[in-house]
Short mmCIF file of C-alpha atoms and ligand atoms in Angstrom, two decimals:
data_model
loop_
_atom_site.label_atom_id
_atom_site.label_comp_id
_atom_site.label_asym_id
_atom_site.label_seq_id
_atom_site.Cartn_x
_atom_site.Cartn_y
_atom_site.Cartn_z
CA UNK A 1 -0.62 -25.23 6.04
CA UNK A 2 0.80 -25.90 3.07
CA UNK A 3 -3.04 -26.79 1.78
CA UNK A 4 -4.23 -24.21 3.18
CA UNK A 5 -2.11 -22.48 1.58
CA UNK A 6 -2.96 -23.27 -1.59
CA UNK A 7 -6.87 -23.01 -0.85
CA UNK A 8 -5.27 -19.26 -0.33
CA UNK A 9 -3.47 -19.23 -3.56
CA UNK A 10 -6.38 -20.55 -5.24
CA UNK A 11 -8.45 -17.54 -4.13
CA UNK A 12 -6.15 -15.07 -5.02
CA UNK A 13 -5.92 -16.59 -8.36
CA UNK A 14 -9.20 -16.31 -8.53
CA UNK A 15 -9.70 -12.94 -7.23
CA UNK A 16 -6.96 -11.88 -9.73
CA UNK A 17 -8.96 -12.89 -12.93
CA UNK A 18 -12.45 -11.06 -11.39
CA UNK A 19 -10.12 -8.12 -12.28
CA UNK A 20 -8.91 -8.29 -15.27
CA UNK A 21 -9.59 -11.48 -17.33
CA UNK A 22 -13.78 -13.26 -16.33
CA UNK A 23 -16.34 -12.97 -19.20
CA UNK A 24 -18.88 -10.43 -17.14
CA UNK A 25 -21.84 -13.35 -16.88
CA UNK A 26 -19.39 -14.62 -15.16
CA UNK A 27 -19.56 -12.67 -12.10
CA UNK A 28 -21.47 -14.39 -9.48
CA UNK A 29 -20.14 -18.09 -10.78
CA UNK A 30 -16.47 -16.17 -9.46
CA UNK A 31 -18.83 -15.62 -6.62
CA UNK A 32 -19.82 -18.90 -5.22
CA UNK A 33 -16.15 -20.21 -5.97
CA UNK A 34 -14.40 -18.11 -4.48
CA UNK A 35 -17.28 -18.13 -1.31
CA UNK A 36 -16.58 -22.20 -0.78
CA UNK A 37 -13.04 -22.27 -1.26
CA UNK A 38 -12.46 -19.02 1.71
CA UNK A 39 -15.38 -21.02 3.55
CA UNK A 40 -13.92 -24.14 3.42
CA UNK A 41 -10.26 -22.66 3.99
CA UNK A 42 -11.27 -21.02 6.68
CA UNK A 43 -13.27 -23.90 8.81
CA UNK A 44 -10.00 -26.14 7.84
CA UNK A 45 -8.19 -23.46 10.13
CA UNK A 46 -9.50 -22.67 12.64
CA UNK A 47 -10.21 -26.32 13.75
CA UNK A 48 -9.21 -27.64 16.88
CA UNK A 49 -7.10 -30.10 15.54
CA UNK A 50 -5.15 -26.90 14.07
CA UNK A 51 -5.59 -25.93 17.45
CA UNK A 52 -3.72 -28.38 18.82
CA UNK A 53 -1.52 -29.19 16.03
CA UNK A 54 -0.01 -25.38 17.01
CA UNK A 55 0.22 -27.03 20.59
CA UNK A 56 2.23 -29.18 19.85
CA UNK A 57 4.13 -28.14 17.53
CA UNK A 58 5.13 -24.59 20.10
CA UNK A 59 5.99 -27.41 21.88
CA UNK A 60 8.28 -28.63 19.15
CA UNK A 61 9.81 -25.50 18.81
CA UNK A 62 10.60 -24.34 22.19
CA UNK A 63 13.69 -25.49 22.51
CA UNK A 64 15.24 -23.32 19.40
CA UNK A 65 16.68 -20.79 18.94
CA UNK A 66 14.53 -18.04 19.06
CA UNK A 67 14.64 -16.65 15.42
CA UNK A 68 15.13 -20.10 13.82
CA UNK A 69 12.94 -20.97 10.33
CA UNK A 70 10.11 -23.79 12.48
CA UNK A 71 10.12 -21.46 15.59
CA UNK A 72 8.59 -18.23 13.70
CA UNK A 73 6.53 -20.54 11.05
CA UNK A 74 5.00 -21.70 14.22
CA UNK A 75 4.73 -18.39 16.20
CA UNK A 76 3.17 -17.05 12.71
CA UNK A 77 0.71 -19.27 12.43
CA UNK A 78 -0.41 -19.58 15.92
CA UNK A 79 -0.65 -15.95 15.80
CA UNK A 80 -2.41 -16.12 12.16
CA UNK A 81 -4.66 -18.65 14.21
CA UNK A 82 -5.48 -16.73 17.43
CA UNK A 83 -6.51 -13.64 15.50
CA UNK A 84 -9.41 -16.27 13.23
CA UNK A 85 -10.60 -17.67 16.44
CA UNK A 86 -11.47 -15.29 18.69
CA UNK A 87 -13.81 -13.82 16.27
CA UNK A 88 -16.95 -15.72 16.37
CA UNK A 89 -18.71 -16.56 12.90
CA UNK A 90 -21.66 -14.85 13.30
CA UNK A 91 -19.74 -11.96 13.71
CA UNK A 92 -18.01 -12.96 10.19
CA UNK A 93 -21.86 -13.45 8.26
CA UNK A 94 -23.67 -9.72 10.04
CA UNK A 95 -20.14 -7.70 9.15
CA UNK A 96 -20.05 -8.81 6.14
CA UNK A 97 -23.52 -8.83 5.33
CA UNK A 98 -22.99 -5.19 6.70
CA UNK A 99 -19.99 -4.05 4.89
CA UNK A 100 -22.04 -5.18 1.32
CA UNK A 101 -24.57 -3.09 2.09
CA UNK A 102 -22.41 -0.92 3.03
CA UNK A 103 -20.72 -0.07 -0.14
CA UNK A 104 -24.10 -0.45 -2.56
CA UNK A 105 -25.10 3.28 -0.71
CA UNK A 106 -21.41 4.36 -0.54
CA UNK A 107 -21.85 4.06 -4.86
CA UNK A 108 -25.08 5.71 -4.67
CA UNK A 109 -24.31 8.31 -2.22
CA UNK A 110 -21.06 9.42 -4.05
CA UNK A 111 -22.49 9.41 -7.19
CA UNK A 112 -24.96 11.82 -5.64
CA UNK A 113 -22.95 13.43 -4.13
CA UNK A 114 -24.72 13.18 -0.64
CA UNK A 115 -22.64 12.12 2.29
CA UNK A 116 -25.77 11.72 4.07
CA UNK A 117 -27.05 8.67 1.86
CA UNK A 118 -23.48 6.86 3.64
CA UNK A 119 -23.59 8.38 6.71
CA UNK A 120 -26.50 5.46 8.74
CA UNK A 121 -24.01 2.70 7.25
CA UNK A 122 -21.01 4.64 8.25
CA UNK A 123 -22.30 4.90 11.86
CA UNK A 124 -23.04 0.63 11.41
CA UNK A 125 -20.12 -0.22 10.02
CA UNK A 126 -18.48 1.66 13.62
CA UNK A 127 -20.56 0.03 15.61
CA UNK A 128 -19.32 -3.55 14.12
CA UNK A 129 -15.80 -2.36 14.63
CA UNK A 130 -16.62 -1.48 18.36
CA UNK A 131 -17.39 -5.03 18.65
CA UNK A 132 -14.73 -6.41 16.46
CA UNK A 133 -12.55 -4.54 19.35
CA UNK A 134 -13.94 -6.53 22.49
CA UNK A 135 -12.90 -9.83 21.42
CA UNK A 136 -9.67 -8.51 21.55
CA UNK A 137 -9.65 -6.89 24.67
CA UNK A 138 -7.65 -5.72 26.52
CA UNK A 139 -6.14 -3.47 23.95
CA UNK A 140 -3.79 -0.43 25.09
CA UNK A 141 -5.44 1.61 22.85
CA UNK A 142 -9.04 0.33 20.76
CA UNK A 143 -7.64 1.31 17.27
CA UNK A 144 -4.57 -0.40 18.21
CA UNK A 145 -6.90 -3.97 17.31
CA UNK A 146 -7.85 -2.89 14.25
CA UNK A 147 -3.88 -1.01 13.17
CA UNK A 148 -2.55 -5.05 13.93
CA UNK A 149 -4.04 -6.47 10.87
CA UNK A 150 -2.64 -4.46 8.82
CA UNK A 151 0.43 -3.52 11.04
CA UNK A 152 1.28 -6.68 13.19
CA UNK A 153 2.76 -5.13 16.69
CA UNK A 154 2.20 -1.53 15.48
CA UNK A 155 0.58 0.97 18.20
CA UNK A 156 -1.52 3.73 18.11
CA UNK A 157 0.51 5.83 20.10
CA UNK A 158 3.82 5.21 17.68
CA UNK A 159 1.46 6.60 14.59
CA UNK A 160 0.58 9.39 16.30
CA UNK A 161 3.99 10.43 18.03
CA UNK A 162 4.84 9.84 13.46
CA UNK A 163 1.91 12.26 12.63
CA UNK A 164 3.07 14.91 14.77
CA UNK A 165 6.93 14.98 12.93
CA UNK A 166 5.27 14.55 10.42
CA UNK A 167 2.41 17.69 10.12
CA UNK A 168 3.84 21.09 10.76
CA UNK A 169 7.13 20.34 8.42
CA UNK A 170 4.56 19.43 5.69
CA UNK A 171 2.73 20.87 5.60
CA UNK A 172 5.18 23.97 5.89
CA UNK A 173 7.01 22.59 2.80
CA UNK A 174 3.84 22.75 0.96
CA UNK A 175 3.16 26.07 1.81
CA UNK A 176 6.35 26.97 0.57
CA UNK A 177 6.57 24.97 -2.73
CA UNK A 178 2.90 26.82 -3.35
CA UNK A 179 5.20 30.00 -2.80
CA UNK A 180 7.49 29.46 -5.27
CA UNK A 181 6.41 29.84 -9.34
CA UNK A 182 3.87 27.11 -10.80
CA UNK A 183 6.03 24.23 -12.10
CA UNK A 184 4.26 23.72 -15.83
CA UNK A 185 3.50 20.12 -16.09
CA UNK A 186 1.16 20.70 -19.70
CA UNK A 187 3.59 18.56 -21.96
CA UNK A 188 2.55 15.22 -19.43
CA UNK A 189 -1.11 16.20 -20.71
CA UNK A 190 -1.19 16.54 -24.68
CA UNK A 191 -1.97 12.72 -25.97
CA UNK A 192 0.63 10.17 -26.01
CA UNK A 193 0.68 7.03 -27.83
CA UNK A 194 -0.54 3.89 -24.60
CA UNK A 195 1.11 1.45 -26.27
CA UNK A 196 4.34 2.74 -26.63
CA UNK A 197 4.02 3.76 -23.04
CA UNK A 198 3.48 1.01 -21.99
CA UNK A 199 6.55 -0.64 -23.68
CA UNK A 200 8.55 2.09 -22.23
CA UNK A 201 6.83 1.01 -19.12
CA UNK A 202 7.86 -2.37 -19.57
CA UNK A 203 11.78 -2.04 -20.56
CA UNK A 204 11.87 -0.07 -17.15
CA UNK A 205 10.52 -2.71 -14.64
CA UNK A 206 12.20 -5.53 -16.58
CA UNK A 207 15.08 -3.18 -16.01
CA UNK A 208 14.33 -2.90 -12.19
CA UNK A 209 14.89 -6.91 -12.24
CA UNK A 210 10.62 -8.28 -12.76
CA UNK A 211 10.81 -12.04 -13.82
CA UNK A 212 8.04 -12.60 -16.18
CA UNK A 213 8.76 -16.14 -16.04
CA UNK A 214 7.38 -15.68 -12.62
CA UNK A 215 5.12 -13.07 -13.55
CA UNK A 216 2.36 -10.73 -15.74
CA UNK A 217 1.17 -7.37 -16.56
CA UNK A 218 -2.12 -6.61 -17.80
CA UNK A 219 -4.35 -3.35 -17.90
CA UNK A 220 -7.50 -3.06 -14.98
CA UNK A 221 -9.85 -0.47 -14.32
CA UNK A 222 -7.59 0.35 -11.13
CA UNK A 223 -3.70 -0.54 -10.32
CA UNK A 224 -3.20 -3.76 -8.13
CA UNK A 225 -0.61 -6.10 -7.76
CA UNK A 226 -1.60 -10.27 -6.43
CA UNK A 227 0.82 -12.81 -5.29
CA UNK A 228 -1.15 -16.34 -6.33
CA UNK A 229 2.80 -17.20 -4.41
CA UNK A 230 6.41 -15.82 -4.70
CA UNK A 231 6.45 -17.92 -8.65
CA UNK A 232 3.58 -16.42 -9.82
CA UNK A 233 2.82 -12.61 -9.26
CA UNK A 234 0.88 -10.56 -11.12
CA UNK A 235 0.63 -6.93 -12.07
CA UNK A 236 -1.72 -4.50 -13.55
CA UNK A 237 -1.97 -0.33 -14.32
CA UNK A 238 -4.15 1.89 -16.49
CA UNK A 239 -4.15 4.00 -19.58
CA UNK A 240 -6.55 7.75 -18.69
CA UNK A 241 -6.54 10.59 -21.40
CA UNK A 242 -5.93 13.10 -18.99
CA UNK A 243 -2.60 11.54 -17.31
CA UNK A 244 -1.22 9.64 -19.10
CA UNK A 245 1.96 9.23 -17.45
CA UNK A 246 -0.25 6.68 -15.02
CA UNK A 247 0.09 4.01 -16.90
CA UNK A 248 4.28 4.44 -16.32
CA UNK A 249 4.11 5.63 -12.13
CA UNK A 250 1.03 2.98 -10.90
CA UNK A 251 3.15 -0.23 -12.96
CA UNK A 252 6.67 1.40 -11.22
CA UNK A 253 4.21 1.19 -8.46
CA UNK A 254 3.13 -2.21 -8.79
CA UNK A 255 6.80 -3.66 -9.64
CA UNK A 256 7.90 -2.55 -6.47
CA UNK A 257 5.31 -5.25 -4.62
CA UNK A 258 5.94 -7.34 -6.86
CA UNK A 259 9.39 -6.99 -6.86
CA UNK A 260 8.95 -8.39 -3.16
CA UNK A 261 6.72 -10.93 -3.38
CA UNK A 262 9.05 -12.47 -6.16
CA UNK A 263 11.76 -12.48 -3.95
CA UNK A 264 10.69 -13.83 -1.33
CA UNK A 265 12.79 -16.32 0.45
CA UNK A 266 10.92 -20.39 -1.97
CA UNK A 267 12.58 -22.10 1.55
CA UNK A 268 8.60 -20.13 3.08
CA UNK A 269 6.72 -21.88 0.04
CA UNK A 270 3.53 -23.38 1.38
CA UNK A 271 4.08 -22.03 4.86
CA UNK A 272 2.73 -19.17 7.13
CA UNK A 273 5.37 -17.36 6.36
CA UNK A 274 5.34 -15.83 2.48
CA UNK A 275 3.90 -12.61 1.49
CA UNK A 276 5.26 -9.86 2.78
CA UNK A 277 6.41 -8.24 6.60
CA UNK A 278 2.74 -5.84 6.62
CA UNK A 279 1.21 -3.40 3.98
CA UNK A 280 3.11 -0.63 5.46
CA UNK A 281 6.35 -2.75 4.47
CA UNK A 282 5.20 -3.43 1.68
CA UNK A 283 4.06 -0.18 0.63
CA UNK A 284 7.90 0.87 1.41
CA UNK A 285 8.92 -1.77 -1.66
CA UNK A 286 6.56 0.26 -4.08
CA UNK A 287 7.23 3.89 -2.84
CA UNK A 288 10.89 3.29 -3.22
CA UNK A 289 10.66 2.10 -7.03
CA UNK A 290 7.89 3.93 -7.65
CA UNK A 291 8.63 8.01 -6.20
CA UNK A 292 12.10 7.60 -4.15
CA UNK A 293 14.04 5.52 -7.21
CA UNK A 294 11.63 7.06 -10.26
CA UNK A 295 10.94 10.47 -9.85
CA UNK A 296 14.85 10.97 -9.11
CA UNK A 297 17.31 12.61 -11.25
CA UNK A 298 19.93 10.56 -11.79
CA UNK A 299 16.91 7.50 -12.86
CA UNK A 300 15.73 10.23 -15.79
CA UNK A 301 19.42 10.56 -16.21
CA UNK A 302 19.37 6.93 -17.71
CA UNK A 303 16.10 6.70 -19.15
CA UNK A 304 15.43 10.24 -20.44
CA UNK A 305 16.98 9.87 -24.25
CA UNK A 306 15.22 7.14 -24.47
CA UNK A 307 12.12 8.48 -23.96
CA UNK A 308 12.41 11.62 -25.36
CA UNK A 309 13.17 9.76 -29.09
CA UNK A 310 9.56 7.25 -28.61
CA UNK A 311 7.53 10.79 -28.77
CA UNK A 312 9.57 13.51 -30.13
CA UNK A 313 6.18 15.86 -30.61
CA UNK A 314 6.22 15.89 -27.20
CA UNK A 315 9.31 15.97 -25.43
CA UNK A 316 12.54 17.24 -27.96
CA UNK A 317 11.97 20.70 -26.55
CA UNK A 318 10.90 19.56 -22.86
CA UNK A 319 14.98 19.51 -20.58
CA UNK A 320 15.51 16.54 -18.43
CA UNK A 321 15.46 19.30 -15.74
CA UNK A 322 11.78 20.02 -16.76
CA UNK A 323 10.27 16.68 -16.73
CA UNK A 324 12.12 16.33 -13.77
CA UNK A 325 10.55 19.13 -12.17
CA UNK A 326 6.92 18.29 -14.37
CA UNK A 327 6.53 14.79 -12.49
CA UNK A 328 7.33 15.91 -8.75
CA UNK A 329 5.20 18.52 -9.43
CA UNK A 330 3.38 20.28 -5.88
CA UNK A 331 -0.16 21.30 -5.60
CA UNK A 332 -2.31 20.90 -2.28
CA UNK A 333 -5.34 18.45 -3.95
CA UNK A 334 -8.53 17.19 -3.13
CA UNK A 335 -7.83 13.86 -4.08
CA UNK A 336 -5.45 11.40 -1.83
CA UNK A 337 -5.23 9.00 -5.43
CA UNK A 338 -3.33 12.40 -7.47
CA UNK A 339 -1.63 13.54 -4.55
CA UNK A 340 1.76 13.85 -4.91
CA UNK A 341 5.02 13.62 -2.39
CA UNK A 342 4.71 16.92 -0.02
CA UNK A 343 0.54 16.65 0.18
CA UNK A 344 -0.07 12.80 0.01
CA UNK A 345 0.65 11.54 4.07
CA UNK A 346 -1.22 15.28 5.04
CA UNK A 347 -4.42 12.67 3.11
CA UNK A 348 -3.74 9.98 4.61
CA UNK A 349 -3.77 11.50 8.32
CA UNK A 350 -6.22 13.66 8.36
CA UNK A 351 -8.46 10.49 7.62
CA UNK A 352 -6.98 8.15 10.06
CA UNK A 353 -7.19 11.33 12.92
CA UNK A 354 -10.63 11.11 12.51
CA UNK A 355 -10.47 7.07 12.59
CA UNK A 356 -9.47 7.49 15.45
CA UNK A 357 -12.11 9.77 16.48
CA UNK A 358 -15.02 8.15 15.19
CA UNK A 359 -13.87 4.53 17.26
CA UNK A 360 -13.32 5.50 20.41
CA UNK A 361 -16.69 8.60 20.65
CA UNK A 362 -14.67 11.62 19.89
CA UNK A 363 -16.32 12.42 16.58
CA UNK A 364 -19.90 11.75 15.34
CA UNK A 365 -20.72 10.06 11.98
CA UNK A 366 -23.75 13.08 12.01
CA UNK A 367 -20.36 15.80 11.78
CA UNK A 368 -17.68 13.61 9.67
CA UNK A 369 -17.99 15.59 6.26
CA UNK A 370 -17.52 18.78 8.55
CA UNK A 371 -14.62 17.70 10.22
CA UNK A 372 -12.72 16.54 6.71
CA UNK A 373 -13.68 20.10 5.31
CA UNK A 374 -11.82 21.72 8.19
CA UNK A 375 -8.96 19.34 8.69
CA UNK A 376 -8.50 19.70 4.82
CA UNK A 377 -8.21 23.16 4.99
CA UNK A 378 -5.97 23.38 8.11
CA UNK A 379 -3.70 20.65 6.52
CA UNK A 380 -3.91 21.52 2.72
CA UNK A 381 -5.33 24.54 2.37
CA UNK A 382 -7.93 23.68 -0.29
CA UNK A 383 -11.63 22.70 0.38
CA UNK A 384 -14.17 20.21 -1.28
CA UNK A 385 -16.93 21.40 -3.30
CA UNK A 386 -19.06 18.90 -2.55
CA UNK A 387 -19.12 15.27 -1.13
CA UNK A 388 -17.87 12.94 -3.59
CA UNK A 389 -14.55 15.36 -3.88
CA UNK A 390 -14.31 14.88 0.19
CA UNK A 391 -15.39 12.47 3.32
CA UNK A 392 -16.69 10.34 0.00
CA UNK A 393 -13.81 9.33 -2.02
CA UNK A 394 -12.17 6.66 -0.96
CA UNK A 395 -14.33 3.33 -0.66
CA UNK A 396 -12.44 1.80 2.17
CA UNK A 397 -14.61 2.63 5.34
CA UNK A 398 -17.91 1.68 3.41
CA UNK A 399 -16.12 -2.11 3.63
CA UNK A 400 -15.86 -2.34 6.81
CA UNK A 401 -11.14 -0.59 5.87
CA UNK A 402 -10.24 1.21 9.38
CA UNK A 403 -7.06 0.75 10.62
CA UNK A 404 -5.64 0.27 6.58
CA UNK A 405 -4.82 3.78 5.91
CA UNK A 406 -1.45 4.35 7.87
CA UNK A 407 0.24 1.91 6.36
CA UNK A 408 0.51 4.31 3.62
CA UNK A 409 2.48 7.19 5.71
CA UNK A 410 4.73 3.86 7.56
CA UNK A 411 4.84 3.27 4.08
CA UNK A 412 6.13 6.09 3.34
CA UNK A 413 8.06 6.67 6.41
CA UNK A 414 10.77 3.00 5.30
CA UNK A 415 10.99 4.16 2.07
CA UNK A 416 13.01 6.70 2.97
CA UNK A 417 14.54 4.58 5.57
CA UNK A 418 15.53 1.98 4.11
CA UNK A 419 16.76 3.47 1.19
CA UNK A 420 19.05 5.59 3.41
CA UNK A 421 20.68 2.36 4.11
CA UNK A 422 21.45 1.28 0.95
CA UNK A 423 23.06 4.10 0.28
CA UNK A 424 25.17 3.84 3.09
CA UNK A 425 25.75 0.10 1.78
CA UNK A 426 26.37 1.21 -1.64
CA UNK A 427 28.31 4.69 -2.25
CA UNK A 428 27.93 3.89 -5.85
CA UNK A 429 23.80 3.63 -6.25
CA UNK A 430 24.15 6.82 -7.80
CA UNK A 431 26.71 6.26 -10.35
CA UNK A 432 24.84 2.73 -10.64
CA UNK A 433 21.54 4.27 -11.67
CA UNK A 434 22.23 6.57 -14.30
CA UNK A 435 23.61 3.17 -15.85
CA UNK A 436 20.61 1.74 -15.74
CA UNK A 437 21.96 -0.87 -13.11
CA UNK A 438 19.41 -1.70 -10.78
CA UNK A 439 20.34 -5.06 -9.31
CA UNK A 440 22.47 -3.63 -6.48
CA UNK A 441 19.36 -2.40 -5.77
CA UNK A 442 17.88 -5.12 -6.03
CA UNK A 443 20.18 -7.96 -4.78
CA UNK A 444 20.10 -5.61 -1.21
CA UNK A 445 16.34 -5.42 -1.08
CA UNK A 446 15.75 -9.24 -1.37
CA UNK A 447 19.43 -10.14 0.56
CA UNK A 448 17.01 -7.33 3.85
CA UNK A 449 13.44 -7.59 3.33
CA UNK A 450 12.44 -9.29 0.26
CA UNK A 451 13.68 -13.11 1.72
CA UNK A 452 12.61 -12.98 4.98
CA UNK A 453 9.14 -13.02 4.06
CA UNK A 454 6.06 -12.60 7.39
CA UNK A 455 9.44 -13.60 9.35
CA UNK A 456 9.53 -10.77 11.07
CA UNK A 457 7.60 -8.38 12.35
CA UNK A 458 7.87 -4.54 10.84
CA UNK A 459 9.13 -3.26 13.80
CA UNK A 460 12.08 -5.91 14.54
CA UNK A 461 12.49 -5.83 10.26
CA UNK A 462 13.39 -2.63 9.97
CA UNK A 463 15.11 -2.40 13.31
CA UNK A 464 17.75 -5.02 11.94
CA UNK A 465 17.92 -3.15 8.61
CA UNK A 466 18.33 -0.11 9.82
CA UNK A 467 19.49 0.33 13.17
CA UNK A 468 16.62 2.11 14.18
CA UNK A 469 12.25 2.24 14.67
CA UNK A 470 10.83 3.04 12.46
CA UNK A 471 11.13 7.22 12.43
CA UNK A 472 10.09 10.35 10.20
CA UNK A 473 13.17 11.65 10.32
CA UNK A 474 14.26 9.99 7.27
CA UNK A 475 11.29 10.53 5.01
CA UNK A 476 11.35 14.10 7.25
CA UNK A 477 15.07 14.69 4.84
CA UNK A 478 14.50 13.15 2.13
CA UNK A 479 11.36 15.52 0.97
CA UNK A 480 12.66 18.87 2.35
CA UNK A 481 16.23 18.18 0.73
CA UNK A 482 13.95 17.10 -2.40
CA UNK A 483 11.41 19.95 -2.65
CA UNK A 484 13.45 22.74 -1.07
ZN1 ZN B 1 0.31 0.23 -2.66
#
């Protein structure tokens, strides 16, 4: 596993470089390097030798306590091995080619805002997803198989229950907020000097506890976090003129991912336990730092005077209340990645409901755009004027990512559950945040979540920390308290 982990780290480093530092002429050389590393890693991992070693190790650890690290390591490795070997390599090649064509078609379709150009590719990708599901038969629900790749152990029925709890109250909350006078956020959309905002954002994540000796920060076209290992975690952000504060909130978000990876126990280095429990748990960390902390009054009581001093011409006449209102403004919109906290989950639920219907035959790809538009009208009260701002806006389906979207909602839901558990554990939290002291929060998260890496599956991890299953109630309470 040490060698395999090294290969995976090397691939992650190359991928980061492709998005941040690579000269454009090196694209094909990089593509070949990455393909070779991934192929060697896949061959080594899925070999019959690995299977034999796993069987031997399973026997060796069978008498250990169920929670013993060695036993957990073997269990996680066995699970990964099972998943990797059930899928025939001819399928992997077919899938890679199909999504490469689909992604190209999606780009063209989006540029021309013409869903019909993408529709046959969507149909083909779905057929392959159905074939993929068949490799894991029998499943309670076909969508469980896709979900499990991103959220180990999660079930479609649970997700649907969570959505049924969230949907009516989030739709009602979004409507109620819309009926109040609109919040003025014009001062967020005037020119801000990029370098001054960048310095400010770097100061904030340093306070959060981002470890610069084991991480770095750069600019890229789309913000992301890349964990090469827990000792090398890299984040990016971007600057766009029409929305300068995306630089700040994007960085807070990615710093949440980075703190998770930097906090994984050093004992798990070069084992199957490095990384996070799931995409949903990962997203709970980024959302917690970006939204629950980064868009809160106590946070800005500490940071706003400094921000005002840096940007007197933009903010001198803007009060703390006005600023906090503006950064939490609710406005139903067409685009998921620009959505506010109240409407964000609604964007995601719409996609997941469609994915389930597409996969199980309840929805034909030819009717996908119509379905999208009618759900947008029902949930958000807005209807896209064109395909590019509607059904074609996200790249996920074009690259074969089905089962991925639910992790965004799980992230929001879990962030509120963890936040509530932290408040119980640390009654002085508000004063700490007002004083810019994030060590108690970071230390608590590190102890309860980060250090474990992949040792526990999401459901088990959340239960250990909060005493409860993953459940929408805390998130709804958080939203309704804040936005009413
Ligand atoms: Zn994220």
